[in-house]
mmCIF file of C-alpha atoms and ligand atoms in Angstrom:
data_model
loop_
_atom_site.group_PDB
_atom_site.id
_atom_site.type_symbol
_atom_site.label_atom_id
_atom_site.label_comp_id
_atom_site.label_asym_id
_atom_site.label_seq_id
_atom_site.Cartn_x
_atom_site.Cartn_y
_atom_site.Cartn_z
ATOM 1 C CA MET Q 1 91.833 101.563 145.334
ATOM 2 C CA ILE Q 2 91.883 100.556 148.970
ATOM 3 C CA ILE Q 3 95.031 99.150 150.525
ATOM 4 C CA VAL Q 4 94.557 97.170 153.717
ATOM 5 C CA LEU Q 5 97.668 97.228 155.929
ATOM 6 C CA ARG Q 6 98.858 94.625 158.410
ATOM 7 C CA GLN Q 7 99.345 95.622 162.031
ATOM 8 C CA GLY Q 8 102.771 96.140 163.554
ATOM 9 C CA HIS Q 9 104.478 98.026 160.724
ATOM 10 C CA PRO Q 10 104.884 101.639 161.889
ATOM 11 C CA VAL Q 11 106.396 102.920 158.605
ATOM 12 C CA ALA Q 12 103.804 101.286 156.375
ATOM 13 C CA VAL Q 13 101.493 104.291 155.985
ATOM 14 C CA ALA Q 14 104.318 106.704 155.188
ATOM 15 C CA GLN Q 15 105.970 104.350 152.705
ATOM 16 C CA VAL Q 16 102.846 103.361 150.842
ATOM 17 C CA THR Q 17 101.678 107.011 150.754
ATOM 18 C CA GLN Q 18 104.938 108.113 149.181
ATOM 19 C CA GLU Q 19 104.839 105.367 146.530
ATOM 20 C CA LEU Q 20 101.202 106.092 145.651
ATOM 21 C CA GLU Q 21 101.793 109.836 145.405
ATOM 22 C CA GLU Q 22 104.719 109.223 143.076
ATOM 23 C CA HIS Q 23 102.236 107.435 140.772
ATOM 24 C CA GLY Q 24 99.752 110.310 140.783
ATOM 25 C CA TYR Q 25 97.348 109.140 143.479
ATOM 26 C CA GLN Q 26 95.770 111.291 146.165
ATOM 27 C CA VAL Q 27 96.062 109.376 149.404
ATOM 28 C CA LEU Q 28 93.864 109.286 152.499
ATOM 29 C CA PRO Q 29 94.837 106.984 155.384
ATOM 30 C CA VAL Q 30 92.058 105.821 157.703
ATOM 31 C CA PHE Q 31 93.090 104.568 161.153
ATOM 32 C CA GLY Q 32 90.546 102.104 162.533
ATOM 33 C CA VAL Q 33 90.572 100.330 165.882
ATOM 34 C CA GLU Q 34 91.876 97.080 164.414
ATOM 35 C CA LYS Q 35 92.990 97.953 160.920
ATOM 36 C CA THR Q 36 94.536 100.792 159.014
ATOM 37 C CA ILE Q 37 93.496 101.269 155.429
ATOM 38 C CA VAL Q 38 94.792 103.647 152.801
ATOM 39 C CA CYS Q 39 92.356 104.997 150.212
ATOM 40 C CA ALA Q 40 94.009 106.062 146.954
ATOM 41 C CA VAL Q 41 92.195 107.857 144.143
ATOM 42 C CA GLY Q 42 93.106 109.705 140.969
ATOM 43 C CA GLY Q 43 95.834 107.433 139.585
ATOM 44 C CA ASP Q 44 95.396 105.527 136.358
ATOM 45 C CA GLU Q 45 94.819 101.919 137.421
ATOM 46 C CA PHE Q 46 94.903 100.731 133.788
ATOM 47 C CA LYS Q 47 98.419 102.037 133.307
ATOM 48 C CA ASN Q 48 99.552 101.061 136.804
ATOM 49 C CA VAL Q 49 98.878 97.311 136.784
ATOM 50 C CA ASP Q 50 102.502 96.358 137.372
ATOM 51 C CA PHE Q 51 102.888 98.993 140.078
ATOM 52 C CA LEU Q 52 99.823 97.555 141.845
ATOM 53 C CA GLU Q 53 101.514 94.161 141.893
ATOM 54 C CA GLN Q 54 104.472 95.802 143.654
ATOM 55 C CA ILE Q 55 102.196 97.378 146.238
ATOM 56 C CA LYS Q 56 100.569 93.986 146.848
ATOM 57 C CA ALA Q 57 103.963 92.382 147.338
ATOM 58 C CA HIS Q 58 104.936 94.513 150.365
ATOM 59 C CA GLU Q 59 104.979 92.401 153.516
ATOM 60 C CA PHE Q 60 102.931 95.050 155.314
ATOM 61 C CA VAL Q 61 100.129 94.976 152.739
ATOM 62 C CA GLU Q 62 97.349 92.513 153.516
ATOM 63 C CA ASP Q 63 95.118 93.210 150.537
ATOM 64 C CA VAL Q 64 94.582 95.609 147.641
ATOM 65 C CA LEU Q 65 90.992 96.177 146.497
ATOM 66 C CA LEU Q 66 90.556 97.767 143.101
ATOM 67 C CA ILE Q 67 87.588 100.005 142.446
ATOM 68 C CA THR Q 68 87.815 99.989 138.649
ATOM 69 C CA LYS Q 69 87.803 96.798 136.544
ATOM 70 C CA PRO Q 70 91.022 95.754 134.795
ATOM 71 C CA TYR Q 71 89.329 95.967 131.386
ATOM 72 C CA LYS Q 72 87.879 99.152 129.984
ATOM 73 C CA ILE Q 73 86.640 99.141 126.360
ATOM 74 C CA VAL Q 74 84.713 95.891 126.764
ATOM 75 C CA ALA Q 75 83.304 96.796 130.207
ATOM 76 C CA LYS Q 76 79.548 97.193 130.492
ATOM 77 C CA GLU Q 77 79.837 100.729 131.847
ATOM 78 C CA THR Q 78 81.647 101.950 128.707
ATOM 79 C CA VAL Q 79 78.621 101.676 126.416
ATOM 80 C CA ALA Q 80 74.985 102.591 126.999
ATOM 81 C CA GLY Q 81 73.036 99.377 126.399
ATOM 82 C CA ARG Q 82 74.334 96.292 124.649
ATOM 83 C CA SER Q 83 76.483 96.211 121.532
ATOM 84 C CA VAL Q 84 75.273 94.525 118.414
ATOM 85 C CA VAL Q 85 77.827 92.857 116.140
ATOM 86 C CA ASP Q 86 76.861 93.194 112.500
ATOM 87 C CA VAL Q 87 77.988 90.147 110.526
ATOM 88 C CA GLY Q 88 77.274 91.284 106.975
ATOM 89 C CA GLY Q 89 73.697 92.162 107.889
ATOM 90 C CA VAL Q 90 73.152 89.355 110.428
ATOM 91 C CA LYS Q 91 72.951 91.115 113.774
ATOM 92 C CA VAL Q 92 74.226 89.336 116.870
ATOM 93 C CA GLY Q 93 73.198 90.935 120.158
ATOM 94 C CA GLY Q 94 69.793 92.305 119.123
ATOM 95 C CA ASP Q 95 66.348 90.772 119.600
ATOM 96 C CA GLU Q 96 67.120 87.842 117.324
ATOM 97 C CA VAL Q 97 68.969 84.841 118.735
ATOM 98 C CA VAL Q 98 71.251 83.857 115.860
ATOM 99 C CA MET Q 99 72.083 80.262 114.967
ATOM 100 C CA MET Q 100 75.541 79.397 113.639
ATOM 101 C CA ALA Q 101 75.773 75.780 112.500
ATOM 102 C CA GLY Q 102 77.840 73.458 110.361
ATOM 103 C CA PRO Q 103 80.463 70.769 110.635
ATOM 104 C CA CYS Q 104 83.362 70.840 113.065
ATOM 105 C CA THR Q 105 85.744 70.633 110.144
ATOM 106 C CA VAL Q 106 85.434 70.949 106.390
ATOM 107 C CA GLU Q 107 85.902 67.494 104.859
ATOM 108 C CA SER Q 108 84.466 67.770 101.350
ATOM 109 C CA GLU Q 109 82.349 69.940 99.117
ATOM 110 C CA GLU Q 110 79.424 67.557 99.397
ATOM 111 C CA GLN Q 111 79.545 67.402 103.195
ATOM 112 C CA VAL Q 112 79.522 71.199 103.537
ATOM 113 C CA PHE Q 113 76.896 71.892 100.864
ATOM 114 C CA VAL Q 114 74.479 69.261 102.206
ATOM 115 C CA THR Q 115 74.899 70.621 105.741
ATOM 116 C CA ALA Q 116 74.630 74.277 104.692
ATOM 117 C CA GLU Q 117 71.436 73.627 102.764
ATOM 118 C CA ALA Q 118 69.786 71.783 105.645
ATOM 119 C CA VAL Q 119 70.835 74.121 108.465
ATOM 120 C CA SER Q 120 69.998 77.267 106.519
ATOM 121 C CA LYS Q 121 66.526 75.963 105.683
ATOM 122 C CA ALA Q 122 66.082 75.189 109.375
ATOM 123 C CA GLY Q 123 66.952 78.802 110.301
ATOM 124 C CA ALA Q 124 70.756 78.978 110.718
ATOM 125 C CA LYS Q 125 72.215 82.249 109.416
ATOM 126 C CA ILE Q 126 75.938 81.635 109.813
ATOM 127 C CA LEU Q 127 77.807 78.588 108.514
ATOM 128 C CA ARG Q 128 80.529 77.247 110.781
ATOM 129 C CA GLY Q 129 83.375 74.921 109.772
ATOM 130 C CA GLY Q 130 87.081 74.642 110.389
ATOM 131 C CA ALA Q 131 89.581 74.862 107.557
ATOM 132 C CA TYR Q 132 92.445 75.139 110.058
ATOM 133 C CA LYS Q 133 91.909 72.870 113.035
ATOM 134 C CA PRO Q 134 93.639 73.092 116.414
ATOM 135 C CA SER Q 135 94.241 69.417 117.112
ATOM 136 C CA THR Q 136 95.427 68.041 120.417
ATOM 137 C CA SER Q 137 97.385 65.386 118.509
ATOM 138 C CA PRO Q 138 99.808 66.338 115.736
ATOM 139 C CA TYR Q 139 98.766 63.099 113.973
ATOM 140 C CA SER Q 140 95.129 64.154 113.837
ATOM 141 C CA PHE Q 141 93.582 65.950 110.816
ATOM 142 C CA GLN Q 142 94.807 69.549 110.647
ATOM 143 C CA GLY Q 143 92.197 70.891 108.240
ATOM 144 C CA MET Q 144 91.961 71.363 104.469
ATOM 145 C CA GLY Q 145 93.345 74.919 104.475
ATOM 146 C CA VAL Q 146 92.511 77.210 101.540
ATOM 147 C CA PRO Q 147 90.383 74.648 99.611
ATOM 148 C CA GLY Q 148 88.318 74.320 102.808
ATOM 149 C CA LEU Q 149 87.881 78.094 103.044
ATOM 150 C CA LYS Q 150 86.694 78.180 99.429
ATOM 151 C CA ILE Q 151 84.137 75.436 100.027
ATOM 152 C CA LEU Q 152 82.754 77.288 103.057
ATOM 153 C CA ARG Q 153 82.457 80.546 101.127
ATOM 154 C CA GLN Q 154 80.772 78.943 98.126
ATOM 155 C CA ALA Q 155 78.298 76.973 100.240
ATOM 156 C CA ALA Q 156 77.471 80.019 102.379
ATOM 157 C CA ASP Q 157 76.925 82.187 99.303
ATOM 158 C CA LYS Q 158 74.720 79.570 97.683
ATOM 159 C CA TYR Q 159 72.441 79.343 100.735
ATOM 160 C CA GLY Q 160 72.528 83.015 101.754
ATOM 161 C CA MET Q 161 74.680 82.452 104.844
ATOM 162 C CA LYS Q 162 77.705 84.099 106.473
ATOM 163 C CA VAL Q 163 80.891 82.183 107.376
ATOM 164 C CA VAL Q 164 82.579 81.740 110.751
ATOM 165 C CA THR Q 165 85.891 79.892 110.693
ATOM 166 C CA GLU Q 166 88.947 79.650 112.906
ATOM 167 C CA VAL Q 167 92.230 81.452 112.380
ATOM 168 C CA MET Q 168 95.158 80.050 114.347
ATOM 169 C CA ASP Q 169 98.144 81.775 112.804
ATOM 170 C CA LEU Q 170 98.602 85.522 112.742
ATOM 171 C CA ARG Q 171 100.277 85.224 109.311
ATOM 172 C CA LYS Q 172 97.004 83.824 107.926
ATOM 173 C CA ILE Q 173 94.571 86.455 109.238
ATOM 174 C CA GLU Q 174 94.375 88.336 105.952
ATOM 175 C CA LEU Q 175 93.944 85.133 103.995
ATOM 176 C CA VAL Q 176 91.170 83.765 106.237
ATOM 177 C CA ALA Q 177 89.440 87.170 106.290
ATOM 178 C CA GLN Q 178 89.176 87.032 102.485
ATOM 179 C CA TYR Q 179 86.753 84.112 102.858
ATOM 180 C CA ALA Q 180 85.260 84.574 106.333
ATOM 181 C CA ASP Q 181 82.701 86.971 107.787
ATOM 182 C CA VAL Q 182 83.751 86.110 111.344
ATOM 183 C CA LEU Q 183 87.227 85.150 112.557
ATOM 184 C CA GLN Q 184 87.023 82.495 115.258
ATOM 185 C CA ILE Q 185 89.734 82.512 117.915
ATOM 186 C CA GLY Q 186 89.712 79.037 119.435
ATOM 187 C CA ALA Q 187 89.785 78.189 123.118
ATOM 188 C CA ARG Q 188 93.421 77.116 122.876
ATOM 189 C CA ASN Q 189 94.385 80.500 121.466
ATOM 190 C CA MET Q 190 92.438 82.733 123.844
ATOM 191 C CA GLN Q 191 95.707 83.724 125.466
ATOM 192 C CA ASN Q 192 97.750 83.976 122.282
ATOM 193 C CA TYR Q 193 98.224 87.695 122.755
ATOM 194 C CA ASP Q 194 100.068 88.315 119.489
ATOM 195 C CA LEU Q 195 97.178 86.720 117.592
ATOM 196 C CA LEU Q 196 94.647 88.777 119.588
ATOM 197 C CA LYS Q 197 96.510 92.023 118.853
ATOM 198 C CA GLU Q 198 96.653 91.179 115.166
ATOM 199 C CA VAL Q 199 92.914 90.374 114.830
ATOM 200 C CA GLY Q 200 92.427 93.682 116.626
ATOM 201 C CA GLN Q 201 93.934 95.300 113.528
ATOM 202 C CA ALA Q 202 91.505 93.460 111.241
ATOM 203 C CA ARG Q 203 88.061 94.816 110.472
ATOM 204 C CA THR Q 204 86.316 91.447 110.431
ATOM 205 C CA PRO Q 205 84.129 90.547 113.445
ATOM 206 C CA VAL Q 206 85.661 88.102 115.921
ATOM 207 C CA LEU Q 207 84.215 85.134 117.819
ATOM 208 C CA LEU Q 208 86.456 84.806 120.858
ATOM 209 C CA LYS Q 209 86.202 81.464 122.628
ATOM 210 C CA ARG Q 210 86.791 81.162 126.333
ATOM 211 C CA GLY Q 211 89.843 79.083 127.204
ATOM 212 C CA MET Q 212 88.980 75.793 128.890
ATOM 213 C CA THR Q 213 90.384 76.982 132.211
ATOM 214 C CA ALA Q 214 89.930 80.719 131.754
ATOM 215 C CA LYS Q 215 88.240 82.963 134.287
ATOM 216 C CA TYR Q 216 85.687 85.533 133.069
ATOM 217 C CA GLU Q 217 88.173 88.290 133.762
ATOM 218 C CA GLU Q 218 90.814 86.577 131.612
ATOM 219 C CA LEU Q 219 88.315 86.188 128.762
ATOM 220 C CA LEU Q 220 87.374 89.856 129.025
ATOM 221 C CA LEU Q 221 91.017 90.911 129.101
ATOM 222 C CA ALA Q 222 91.596 88.810 125.964
ATOM 223 C CA ALA Q 223 88.676 90.687 124.353
ATOM 224 C CA GLU Q 224 90.246 93.939 125.547
ATOM 225 C CA TYR Q 225 93.433 93.026 123.613
ATOM 226 C CA ILE Q 226 91.361 92.809 120.424
ATOM 227 C CA ALA Q 227 89.397 95.962 121.199
ATOM 228 C CA THR Q 228 92.496 98.061 121.873
ATOM 229 C CA GLY Q 229 93.566 97.393 118.274
ATOM 230 C CA GLY Q 230 90.373 99.100 117.106
ATOM 231 C CA ASN Q 231 88.264 96.022 116.337
ATOM 232 C CA GLN Q 232 85.312 96.159 118.666
ATOM 233 C CA ALA Q 233 83.065 93.733 116.783
ATOM 234 C CA ILE Q 234 83.706 90.957 119.293
ATOM 235 C CA MET Q 235 81.439 88.090 120.374
ATOM 236 C CA LEU Q 236 82.357 86.209 123.545
ATOM 237 C CA CYS Q 237 81.857 82.443 123.332
ATOM 238 C CA GLU Q 238 81.462 80.014 126.230
ATOM 239 C CA ARG Q 239 82.391 76.478 125.103
ATOM 240 C CA GLY Q 240 82.701 74.487 128.299
ATOM 241 C CA LEU Q 241 85.344 74.208 130.954
ATOM 242 C CA ARG Q 242 87.660 71.423 131.984
ATOM 243 C CA THR Q 243 86.586 70.102 135.375
ATOM 244 C CA PHE Q 244 86.783 66.922 137.473
ATOM 245 C CA GLU Q 245 83.706 65.537 135.687
ATOM 246 C CA SER Q 246 84.516 63.070 132.948
ATOM 247 C CA HIS Q 247 81.024 62.058 131.810
ATOM 248 C CA THR Q 248 80.942 65.020 129.468
ATOM 249 C CA ARG Q 249 83.880 66.324 127.442
ATOM 250 C CA ASN Q 250 83.640 69.727 129.131
ATOM 251 C CA MET Q 251 81.280 71.345 131.607
ATOM 252 C CA LEU Q 252 79.197 73.961 129.837
ATOM 253 C CA ASP Q 253 78.910 77.076 131.974
ATOM 254 C CA ILE Q 254 75.448 78.438 131.172
ATOM 255 C CA GLY Q 255 75.949 80.924 133.994
ATOM 256 C CA ALA Q 256 78.532 82.583 131.758
ATOM 257 C CA VAL Q 257 75.660 84.204 129.839
ATOM 258 C CA PRO Q 258 74.212 86.342 132.652
ATOM 259 C CA VAL Q 259 77.628 86.863 134.226
ATOM 260 C CA LEU Q 260 79.264 88.130 131.024
ATOM 261 C CA HIS Q 261 76.197 90.247 130.257
ATOM 262 C CA SER Q 262 76.567 91.833 133.686
ATOM 263 C CA LEU Q 263 80.250 92.607 133.108
ATOM 264 C CA SER Q 264 80.390 93.498 129.416
ATOM 265 C CA HIS Q 265 78.273 94.996 126.640
ATOM 266 C CA LEU Q 266 79.511 92.382 124.146
ATOM 267 C CA PRO Q 267 77.187 89.651 122.810
ATOM 268 C CA VAL Q 268 77.536 86.177 124.308
ATOM 269 C CA VAL Q 269 77.494 82.996 122.226
ATOM 270 C CA ILE Q 270 77.143 79.449 123.570
ATOM 271 C CA ASP Q 271 78.809 76.410 121.991
ATOM 272 C CA PRO Q 272 77.024 73.367 123.422
ATOM 273 C CA SER Q 273 78.869 71.011 121.051
ATOM 274 C CA GLN Q 274 82.384 71.452 122.461
ATOM 275 C CA GLY Q 275 80.558 72.181 125.731
ATOM 276 C CA THR Q 276 79.235 68.638 126.140
ATOM 277 C CA GLY Q 277 80.991 66.395 123.635
ATOM 278 C CA LYS Q 278 77.729 64.446 123.222
ATOM 279 C CA ARG Q 279 75.177 65.128 120.514
ATOM 280 C CA ASP Q 280 72.238 63.931 122.628
ATOM 281 C CA LEU Q 281 72.883 66.699 125.160
ATOM 282 C CA VAL Q 282 73.123 69.531 122.653
ATOM 283 C CA ALA Q 283 69.391 70.308 122.220
ATOM 284 C CA SER Q 284 68.595 70.629 125.920
ATOM 285 C CA LEU Q 285 71.654 72.752 126.648
ATOM 286 C CA SER Q 286 70.852 74.936 123.637
ATOM 287 C CA ARG Q 287 67.391 75.567 125.083
ATOM 288 C CA ALA Q 288 68.977 76.371 128.440
ATOM 289 C CA ALA Q 289 71.376 78.800 126.747
ATOM 290 C CA VAL Q 290 68.563 80.631 124.952
ATOM 291 C CA ALA Q 291 66.559 80.768 128.189
ATOM 292 C CA ALA Q 292 69.596 82.256 129.950
ATOM 293 C CA GLY Q 293 69.806 85.036 127.353
ATOM 294 C CA ALA Q 294 72.466 83.837 124.895
ATOM 295 C CA ASP Q 295 72.692 86.066 121.819
ATOM 296 C CA ALA Q 296 73.707 83.229 119.503
ATOM 297 C CA LEU Q 297 74.509 79.532 119.456
ATOM 298 C CA ILE Q 298 77.235 77.768 117.517
ATOM 299 C CA ILE Q 299 76.475 74.107 116.901
ATOM 300 C CA GLU Q 300 78.208 71.255 115.090
ATOM 301 C CA VAL Q 301 76.066 69.412 112.549
ATOM 302 C CA HIS Q 302 77.198 66.657 110.177
ATOM 303 C CA PRO Q 303 75.296 64.694 107.507
ATOM 304 C CA ASN Q 304 76.872 61.489 108.784
ATOM 305 C CA PRO Q 305 78.422 62.122 112.213
ATOM 306 C CA ASP Q 306 79.500 58.511 112.732
ATOM 307 C CA HIS Q 307 81.909 58.985 109.840
ATOM 308 C CA ALA Q 308 83.016 62.541 110.680
ATOM 309 C CA ILE Q 309 86.777 63.161 110.625
ATOM 310 C CA LYS Q 310 86.508 65.327 113.758
ATOM 311 C CA ASP Q 311 84.115 65.660 116.669
ATOM 312 C CA GLY Q 312 81.601 63.116 115.324
ATOM 313 C CA PRO Q 313 80.235 62.156 118.785
ATOM 314 C CA GLN Q 314 79.201 65.740 119.493
ATOM 315 C CA SER Q 315 77.948 66.574 116.000
ATOM 316 C CA MET Q 316 74.166 66.582 115.642
ATOM 317 C CA THR Q 317 72.576 64.716 112.788
ATOM 318 C CA ILE Q 318 70.605 66.892 110.393
ATOM 319 C CA PRO Q 319 67.211 65.539 111.594
ATOM 320 C CA GLN Q 320 68.215 66.211 115.219
ATOM 321 C CA PHE Q 321 69.106 69.793 114.347
ATOM 322 C CA VAL Q 322 65.933 70.323 112.337
ATOM 323 C CA ASP Q 323 63.801 68.968 115.214
ATOM 324 C CA MET Q 324 65.532 71.185 117.758
ATOM 325 C CA MET Q 325 65.091 74.526 115.983
ATOM 326 C CA PRO Q 326 61.363 75.126 116.603
ATOM 327 C CA THR Q 327 61.832 74.296 120.299
ATOM 328 C CA LEU Q 328 64.541 76.973 120.550
ATOM 329 C CA SER Q 329 62.264 79.477 118.906
ATOM 330 C CA LYS Q 330 59.601 78.853 121.567
ATOM 331 C CA VAL Q 331 62.125 79.390 124.346
ATOM 332 C CA ALA Q 332 63.362 82.561 122.636
ATOM 333 C CA GLU Q 333 59.815 83.927 122.523
ATOM 334 C CA ALA Q 334 59.327 83.091 126.189
ATOM 335 C CA VAL Q 335 62.262 85.348 127.056
ATOM 336 C CA GLY Q 336 61.285 88.203 124.739
ATOM 337 C CA ARG Q 337 63.520 87.284 121.790
ATOM 338 C CA TRP Q 338 62.940 85.538 118.485
ATOM 339 C CA MET Q 339 64.716 82.978 116.380
ATOM 340 C CA ALA Q 340 64.396 82.109 112.710
ATOM 341 C CA THR Q 341 63.330 78.527 112.286
ATOM 342 C CA GLY Q 342 62.659 78.307 108.553
ATOM 343 C CA ARG Q 343 60.935 75.162 107.423
ATOM 344 C CA ALA Q 344 61.782 71.617 108.367
ATOM 345 C CA VAL Q 345 63.715 69.732 105.681
ATOM 346 C CA SER Q 346 65.377 66.368 105.598
ATOM 347 C CA VAL Q 347 68.507 65.407 103.752
ATOM 348 C CA GLY Q 348 67.917 64.799 100.104
ATOM 349 C CA GLU Q 349 64.722 66.801 100.009
HETATM 350 C C1 PEP N 1 85.671 74.037 117.258
HETATM 351 O O1 PEP N 1 84.848 74.969 117.233
HETATM 352 O O2 PEP N 1 85.601 73.033 116.521
HETATM 353 C C2 PEP N 1 86.773 74.105 118.242
HETATM 354 C C3 PEP N 1 87.920 73.491 118.043
HETATM 355 O O3 PEP N 1 86.450 74.848 119.313
HETATM 356 P P1 PEP N 1 87.281 75.170 120.667
HETATM 357 O O4 PEP N 1 88.351 76.135 120.288
HETATM 358 O O5 PEP N 1 86.226 75.769 121.544
HETATM 359 O O6 PEP N 1 87.801 73.859 121.198
HETATM 360 MN MN1 MN N 2 84.846 70.829 116.996
#
């Protein structure tokens, strides 16, 4: 690391040198015409994060520049190439751009089966749906729980799909993992560190959503929590940020795809449904996400969105979803990837 010192503090170099040496660093002060800097190498920055905060807090320290990143296992440099997350044979992070689709929340057997049939025939490989829903209002629907998990599993099995569903409570990880192929950690729980540590102990792949105000570094540190537990099958998911704009529910950060790919070897998934809040915007932002290099998309689809219990305005109709899929496949091919599109079907076919 490099510590930039303020002028006018004669003891600064000696004091900072002593503190750094006590923490295992080799120290080299450099006296410039205007500034003095102290270069420190050899200490373990990962174990010294709190110590670095103390160094920063000295009144004679102007800035501390770290040379290593604060995350390690999930950092790009740790792995040669990109990692591929294997979801029961469906590979996320390879040449295929994987589609995950289904309702926001499980409402009934019929709703899930109709959706699963249509989206799988259109090319989706992973069925999404919430059985436990993080609701802003305590009066809003909280999810069907175990019966919802069972419906998801049965529908996915019938149509040859995998299941991604949210787990909110660390006491329910084992239960949800009995039915799910991917454990979704929602945006509101990205910084629930106990939950992250516990899914790190599980051996089920994780879809980690970016918090609505989270920086990339915070998302990657959340992933690092999971990885340190031994579970490295992690997909990072951008789902829109809260900004000053109110036309859309959130502002989808497509730039997250190349940025996260430049910082981490983990696959990146885009959720344009939470990302926009409007179903008419989902197809174009999905194409943008594929063009930007997204490894998968997760999209809300409902047989009758105007009557959906949750997130109806952002849920695509089945015909909208079916129409979109071939256009995504063309974009995927243009950027050297491919996407399954299946055959077009309409409800009731
Ligand atoms: C969802 O996928 O329906 C959901 C609640 O997502 P998020 O955690 O991104 O808000
Ligand atoms: Mn939703």
